């Protein structure tokens, strides 16, 4: 902040190029301690005039009570934006933070980052049929041999 009373600010980036067909990872880190920061971002396509909005609330609180130490929230936040069309974009970031604090804030935008959640979901989906077949075959073999004279 420029003055001690200031608790909001807007940042506008220089235009940058994004290749089409790749997702974006937007990762923020704020030095909040028992406070919060709220960032509202706009990715603006400078040629087409379209925009994509996102929000990144970051809050981190900690303390101790009769049950012991506790903490809530995180100083980091990551969001993913699906692929945007090829073009030049500018990022506008409207920041707000708790009064009487002056947190540092870092924002990184990366393109073409694999999202592990999709891999895990695909692995689970592909595992359902083999697991079902295994248990079906096991059940069939048990029923087939239950009346047998041979063990």
Short mmCIF file of N, CA, C and O in Angstrom, two decimals, residues 26 30 36 40 66 80 82 86 90 115 123:
data_model
loop_
_atom_site.label_atom_id
_atom_site.label_comp_id
_atom_site.label_asym_id
_atom_site.label_seq_id
_atom_site.Cartn_x
_atom_site.Cartn_y
_atom_site.Cartn_z
N UNK A 26 -3.38 -20.32 -12.35
CA UNK A 26 -3.18 -19.03 -11.70
C UNK A 26 -2.92 -19.32 -10.24
O UNK A 26 -3.79 -19.84 -9.53
N UNK A 30 0.09 -14.96 -0.64
CA UNK A 30 0.00 -13.72 0.11
C UNK A 30 0.54 -13.94 1.51
O UNK A 30 0.35 -14.99 2.10
N UNK A 36 -6.71 -11.43 5.80
CA UNK A 36 -7.17 -11.90 4.51
C UNK A 36 -6.76 -10.94 3.40
O UNK A 36 -6.47 -9.77 3.65
N UNK A 40 -9.62 -10.02 -7.21
CA UNK A 40 -10.58 -10.26 -8.28
C UNK A 40 -9.86 -9.94 -9.59
O UNK A 40 -9.38 -8.83 -9.78
N UNK A 66 -8.13 -23.84 24.54
CA UNK A 66 -8.02 -24.91 25.54
C UNK A 66 -7.78 -26.28 24.89
O UNK A 66 -7.26 -27.18 25.55
N UNK A 80 -7.55 -23.05 -11.76
CA UNK A 80 -7.29 -23.41 -13.15
C UNK A 80 -8.38 -22.81 -14.03
O UNK A 80 -9.55 -22.84 -13.68
N UNK A 82 -9.89 -23.07 -17.91
CA UNK A 82 -9.83 -23.91 -19.11
C UNK A 82 -9.25 -23.10 -20.26
O UNK A 82 -9.10 -21.89 -20.19
N UNK A 86 -6.60 -18.34 -28.68
CA UNK A 86 -5.31 -17.73 -28.99
C UNK A 86 -5.46 -16.22 -29.08
O UNK A 86 -6.42 -15.72 -29.65
N UNK A 90 -4.61 -8.97 -21.41
CA UNK A 90 -4.13 -8.13 -20.33
C UNK A 90 -4.82 -8.61 -19.05
O UNK A 90 -5.97 -9.05 -19.09
N UNK A 115 -3.19 -30.87 -14.92
CA UNK A 115 -4.00 -30.81 -13.69
C UNK A 115 -4.15 -32.24 -13.19
O UNK A 115 -4.80 -33.07 -13.84
N UNK A 123 -7.98 -42.35 -14.01
CA UNK A 123 -7.48 -43.62 -13.47
C UNK A 123 -8.58 -44.36 -12.72
O UNK A 123 -8.74 -45.58 -12.89
#
